[in-house]
């Protein structure tokens, strides 16, 4: 039975509505992890290091899809809550077209400058060449990836989260098949991994376009639109936290790679790459829940259902708290088995990764609250507060801890810096949630 945004949400109904989004984010992360497993085991440690080294650059160029998706979803859901259906569809169409256009521009920039950026970040000539091969192919598909990321949020606003999950599964399965074919059979190496990723992103971007252009049973449909600078600005400010979060995380990852090369060497970059792959899967649960619940918050905010907002906030924090505790336990128990999937062929690297991940993984106790808090304010159409949480979390605190803690704890300080940053961010998030409760009556 389909659950509507306008309904009263119990714990059960909230979990059932957000489950497809959680599954969608987990699956998106898993097929990214599969990329890493294939590269590490079929192409080698040098290629694995190169892919992880250039990945933050690729992700910076990909951030606009997250911004248009989350920011646009908040605005469209609010308009639906205000019963402005025609305006909602116009804004929806404008957001999709703009996301694709911006993706095209960024793709050209990425292709031109990829190798120069890799060299500037400290890669030697051989690594920079592999970085350029992988990065250029992947960013060529950037318009499709921007659409895929935008539609992940917009499917939920259209009350079709299960369809969004199905598209993600199709893209993910395609990526895995292409990985096995291009790296395992054709032996294309790093280029094979990149082509597989690019084709899967095309699947994830094109299928939703076809669905929304045709008559459908959702709340939204692509069609004619008008240039609405105010709505685009609102979308960008609403989604600025996701833009800030994704872009700054990528920049911080570059700084991590630099510090790791300084304190440990290439093994440190490889170990951190493994942690980030596993981190993606764990955090996908928090991100999926936050993305899935955001349109509900936006709808009831637009409809001025303050009691429902209060209930959503309370139930969400309970769910996030329980999930955080479970993830912390699992991360400590599964640290070595998960690391061995990627680097089991190298005992020294395996031990380094296992130790680092157990220190690093304490962040799961705090990250869920911060992710939900930022998403909650995005859903309330308060982009500045959401962006402040994201900026402090992913830039100010992480960069500060990244340069401070290694001076005290050496390499262990690098692994602990993310946890320290998440802990400080949690204090800020609680402060905003308490301080803004009267304004939004939640």
mmCIF file of N, CA, C and O in Angstrom, residues 143-185:
data_model
loop_
_atom_site.group_PDB
_atom_site.id
_atom_site.type_symbol
_atom_site.label_atom_id
_atom_site.label_comp_id
_atom_site.label_asym_id
_atom_site.label_seq_id
_atom_site.Cartn_x
_atom_site.Cartn_y
_atom_site.Cartn_z
ATOM 1 N N UNK A 143 26.705 14.515 -16.570
ATOM 2 C CA UNK A 143 25.297 14.931 -16.686
ATOM 3 C C UNK A 143 24.323 13.846 -16.231
ATOM 4 O O UNK A 143 23.318 14.143 -15.579
ATOM 5 N N UNK A 144 24.637 12.596 -16.546
ATOM 6 C CA UNK A 144 23.767 11.494 -16.124
ATOM 7 C C UNK A 144 23.851 11.269 -14.615
ATOM 8 O O UNK A 144 22.851 10.987 -13.960
ATOM 9 N N UNK A 145 25.075 11.398 -14.071
ATOM 10 C CA UNK A 145 25.228 11.189 -12.631
ATOM 11 C C UNK A 145 24.525 12.283 -11.846
ATOM 12 O O UNK A 145 23.916 12.021 -10.798
ATOM 13 N N UNK A 146 24.598 13.525 -12.350
ATOM 14 C CA UNK A 146 23.882 14.624 -11.687
ATOM 15 C C UNK A 146 22.389 14.340 -11.652
ATOM 16 O O UNK A 146 21.721 14.566 -10.638
ATOM 17 N N UNK A 147 21.859 13.828 -12.758
ATOM 18 C CA UNK A 147 20.439 13.470 -12.808
ATOM 19 C C UNK A 147 20.130 12.315 -11.870
ATOM 20 O O UNK A 147 19.115 12.319 -11.170
ATOM 21 N N UNK A 148 20.996 11.300 -11.851
ATOM 22 C CA UNK A 148 20.769 10.155 -10.975
ATOM 23 C C UNK A 148 20.692 10.589 -9.520
ATOM 24 O O UNK A 148 19.801 10.172 -8.767
ATOM 25 N N UNK A 149 21.629 11.451 -9.093
ATOM 26 C CA UNK A 149 21.641 11.910 -7.713
ATOM 27 C C UNK A 149 20.426 12.789 -7.404
ATOM 28 O O UNK A 149 19.836 12.702 -6.329
ATOM 29 N N UNK A 150 20.043 13.638 -8.356
ATOM 30 C CA UNK A 150 18.880 14.495 -8.145
ATOM 31 C C UNK A 150 17.607 13.673 -8.036
ATOM 32 O O UNK A 150 16.764 13.910 -7.153
ATOM 33 N N UNK A 151 17.459 12.686 -8.910
ATOM 34 C CA UNK A 151 16.243 11.873 -8.908
ATOM 35 C C UNK A 151 16.126 10.992 -7.657
ATOM 36 O O UNK A 151 15.018 10.591 -7.294
ATOM 37 N N UNK A 152 17.236 10.679 -7.005
ATOM 38 C CA UNK A 152 17.153 9.881 -5.781
ATOM 39 C C UNK A 152 16.286 10.566 -4.731
ATOM 40 O O UNK A 152 15.530 9.907 -4.008
ATOM 41 N N UNK A 153 16.390 11.885 -4.652
ATOM 42 C CA UNK A 153 15.535 12.643 -3.726
ATOM 43 C C UNK A 153 14.162 12.916 -4.329
ATOM 44 O O UNK A 153 13.136 12.821 -3.644
ATOM 45 N N UNK A 154 14.124 13.257 -5.614
ATOM 46 C CA UNK A 154 12.870 13.651 -6.247
ATOM 47 C C UNK A 154 11.895 12.494 -6.413
ATOM 48 O O UNK A 154 10.677 12.692 -6.416
ATOM 49 N N UNK A 155 12.386 11.264 -6.533
ATOM 50 C CA UNK A 155 11.501 10.100 -6.552
ATOM 51 C C UNK A 155 10.687 10.009 -5.254
ATOM 52 O O UNK A 155 9.518 9.630 -5.262
ATOM 53 N N UNK A 156 11.325 10.357 -4.149
ATOM 54 C CA UNK A 156 10.647 10.278 -2.846
ATOM 55 C C UNK A 156 9.558 11.343 -2.762
ATOM 56 O O UNK A 156 8.442 11.076 -2.311
ATOM 57 N N UNK A 157 9.864 12.548 -3.218
ATOM 58 C CA UNK A 157 8.871 13.618 -3.237
ATOM 59 C C UNK A 157 7.690 13.245 -4.133
ATOM 60 O O UNK A 157 6.543 13.628 -3.864
ATOM 61 N N UNK A 158 7.964 12.502 -5.199
ATOM 62 C CA UNK A 158 6.906 12.052 -6.110
ATOM 63 C C UNK A 158 6.130 10.861 -5.551
ATOM 64 O O UNK A 158 5.264 10.317 -6.235
ATOM 65 N N UNK A 159 6.438 10.473 -4.293
ATOM 66 C CA UNK A 159 5.816 9.326 -3.625
ATOM 67 C C UNK A 159 6.100 8.010 -4.353
ATOM 68 O O UNK A 159 5.299 7.085 -4.362
ATOM 69 N N UNK A 160 7.308 7.921 -4.942
ATOM 70 C CA UNK A 160 7.725 6.707 -5.640
ATOM 71 C C UNK A 160 9.113 6.251 -5.165
ATOM 72 O O UNK A 160 10.015 6.001 -5.969
ATOM 73 N N UNK A 161 9.304 6.113 -3.840
ATOM 74 C CA UNK A 161 10.633 5.707 -3.358
ATOM 75 C C UNK A 161 11.041 4.315 -3.835
ATOM 76 O O UNK A 161 12.221 4.055 -4.066
ATOM 77 N N UNK A 162 10.073 3.404 -3.990
ATOM 78 C CA UNK A 162 10.397 2.050 -4.446
ATOM 79 C C UNK A 162 10.901 2.065 -5.889
ATOM 80 O O UNK A 162 11.804 1.301 -6.249
ATOM 81 N N UNK A 163 10.340 2.944 -6.709
ATOM 82 C CA UNK A 163 10.801 3.058 -8.089
ATOM 83 C C UNK A 163 12.224 3.617 -8.122
ATOM 84 O O UNK A 163 13.067 3.180 -8.921
ATOM 85 N N UNK A 164 12.496 4.566 -7.233
ATOM 86 C CA UNK A 164 13.856 5.103 -7.126
ATOM 87 C C UNK A 164 14.844 4.016 -6.754
ATOM 88 O O UNK A 164 15.956 3.951 -7.300
ATOM 89 N N UNK A 165 14.435 3.147 -5.834
ATOM 90 C CA UNK A 165 15.296 2.025 -5.446
ATOM 91 C C UNK A 165 15.520 1.078 -6.623
ATOM 92 O O UNK A 165 16.640 0.609 -6.852
ATOM 93 N N UNK A 166 14.467 0.805 -7.384
ATOM 94 C CA UNK A 166 14.584 -0.099 -8.538
ATOM 95 C C UNK A 166 15.574 0.441 -9.568
ATOM 96 O O UNK A 166 16.373 -0.310 -10.141
ATOM 97 N N UNK A 167 15.537 1.753 -9.808
ATOM 98 C CA UNK A 167 16.473 2.371 -10.755
ATOM 99 C C UNK A 167 17.905 2.237 -10.238
ATOM 100 O O UNK A 167 18.834 1.929 -10.998
ATOM 101 N N UNK A 168 18.083 2.456 -8.947
ATOM 102 C CA UNK A 168 19.412 2.334 -8.355
ATOM 103 C C UNK A 168 19.938 0.910 -8.471
ATOM 104 O O UNK A 168 21.119 0.694 -8.761
ATOM 105 N N UNK A 169 19.063 -0.062 -8.239
ATOM 106 C CA UNK A 169 19.458 -1.471 -8.380
ATOM 107 C C UNK A 169 19.873 -1.759 -9.824
ATOM 108 O O UNK A 169 20.891 -2.418 -10.075
ATOM 109 N N UNK A 170 19.097 -1.266 -10.781
ATOM 110 C CA UNK A 170 19.421 -1.480 -12.192
ATOM 111 C C UNK A 170 20.798 -0.902 -12.521
ATOM 112 O O UNK A 170 21.618 -1.551 -13.198
ATOM 113 N N UNK A 171 21.060 0.322 -12.045
ATOM 114 C CA UNK A 171 22.360 0.950 -12.297
ATOM 115 C C UNK A 171 23.478 0.182 -11.601
ATOM 116 O O UNK A 171 24.549 -0.036 -12.178
ATOM 117 N N UNK A 172 23.216 -0.250 -10.375
ATOM 118 C CA UNK A 172 24.229 -0.970 -9.608
ATOM 119 C C UNK A 172 24.570 -2.326 -10.182
ATOM 120 O O UNK A 172 25.745 -2.700 -10.298
ATOM 121 N N UNK A 173 23.550 -3.081 -10.555
ATOM 122 C CA UNK A 173 23.783 -4.392 -11.161
ATOM 123 C C UNK A 173 24.530 -4.225 -12.483
ATOM 124 O O UNK A 173 25.455 -4.990 -12.800
ATOM 125 N N UNK A 174 24.140 -3.196 -13.248
ATOM 126 C CA UNK A 174 24.848 -2.917 -14.493
ATOM 127 C C UNK A 174 26.321 -2.627 -14.244
ATOM 128 O O UNK A 174 27.191 -3.133 -14.960
ATOM 129 N N UNK A 175 26.603 -1.839 -13.186
ATOM 130 C CA UNK A 175 27.987 -1.514 -12.857
ATOM 131 C C UNK A 175 28.798 -2.759 -12.518
ATOM 132 O O UNK A 175 29.943 -2.925 -12.963
ATOM 133 N N UNK A 176 28.207 -3.648 -11.731
ATOM 134 C CA UNK A 176 28.908 -4.870 -11.345
ATOM 135 C C UNK A 176 29.190 -5.766 -12.553
ATOM 136 O O UNK A 176 30.284 -6.321 -12.695
ATOM 137 N N UNK A 177 28.194 -5.903 -13.427
ATOM 138 C CA UNK A 177 28.371 -6.722 -14.634
ATOM 139 C C UNK A 177 29.451 -6.119 -15.529
ATOM 140 O O UNK A 177 30.341 -6.828 -16.038
ATOM 141 N N UNK A 178 29.394 -4.796 -15.725
ATOM 142 C CA UNK A 178 30.393 -4.122 -16.559
ATOM 143 C C UNK A 178 31.790 -4.228 -15.941
ATOM 144 O O UNK A 178 32.784 -4.384 -16.661
ATOM 145 N N UNK A 179 31.884 -4.131 -14.600
ATOM 146 C CA UNK A 179 33.178 -4.291 -13.923
ATOM 147 C C UNK A 179 33.788 -5.654 -14.245
ATOM 148 O O UNK A 179 34.964 -5.757 -14.615
ATOM 149 N N UNK A 180 32.974 -6.691 -14.059
ATOM 150 C CA UNK A 180 33.463 -8.054 -14.305
ATOM 151 C C UNK A 180 33.867 -8.235 -15.771
ATOM 152 O O UNK A 180 34.884 -8.871 -16.081
ATOM 153 N N UNK A 181 33.092 -7.648 -16.664
ATOM 154 C CA UNK A 181 33.353 -7.801 -18.091
ATOM 155 C C UNK A 181 34.604 -7.028 -18.525
ATOM 156 O O UNK A 181 35.509 -7.585 -19.168
ATOM 157 N N UNK A 182 34.654 -5.735 -18.148
ATOM 158 C CA UNK A 182 35.722 -4.870 -18.653
ATOM 159 C C UNK A 182 37.061 -5.111 -17.955
ATOM 160 O O UNK A 182 38.119 -4.979 -18.584
ATOM 161 N N UNK A 183 37.026 -5.448 -16.649
ATOM 162 C CA UNK A 183 38.289 -5.699 -15.941
ATOM 163 C C UNK A 183 38.655 -7.178 -15.902
ATOM 164 O O UNK A 183 39.818 -7.543 -16.037
ATOM 165 N N UNK A 184 37.627 -8.038 -15.706
ATOM 166 C CA UNK A 184 37.909 -9.465 -15.585
ATOM 167 C C UNK A 184 38.120 -10.167 -16.912
ATOM 168 O O UNK A 184 39.008 -11.004 -17.059
ATOM 169 N N UNK A 185 37.301 -9.826 -17.916
ATOM 170 C CA UNK A 185 37.362 -10.509 -19.217
ATOM 171 C C UNK A 185 38.225 -9.742 -20.210
ATOM 172 O O UNK A 185 39.152 -10.285 -20.810
#
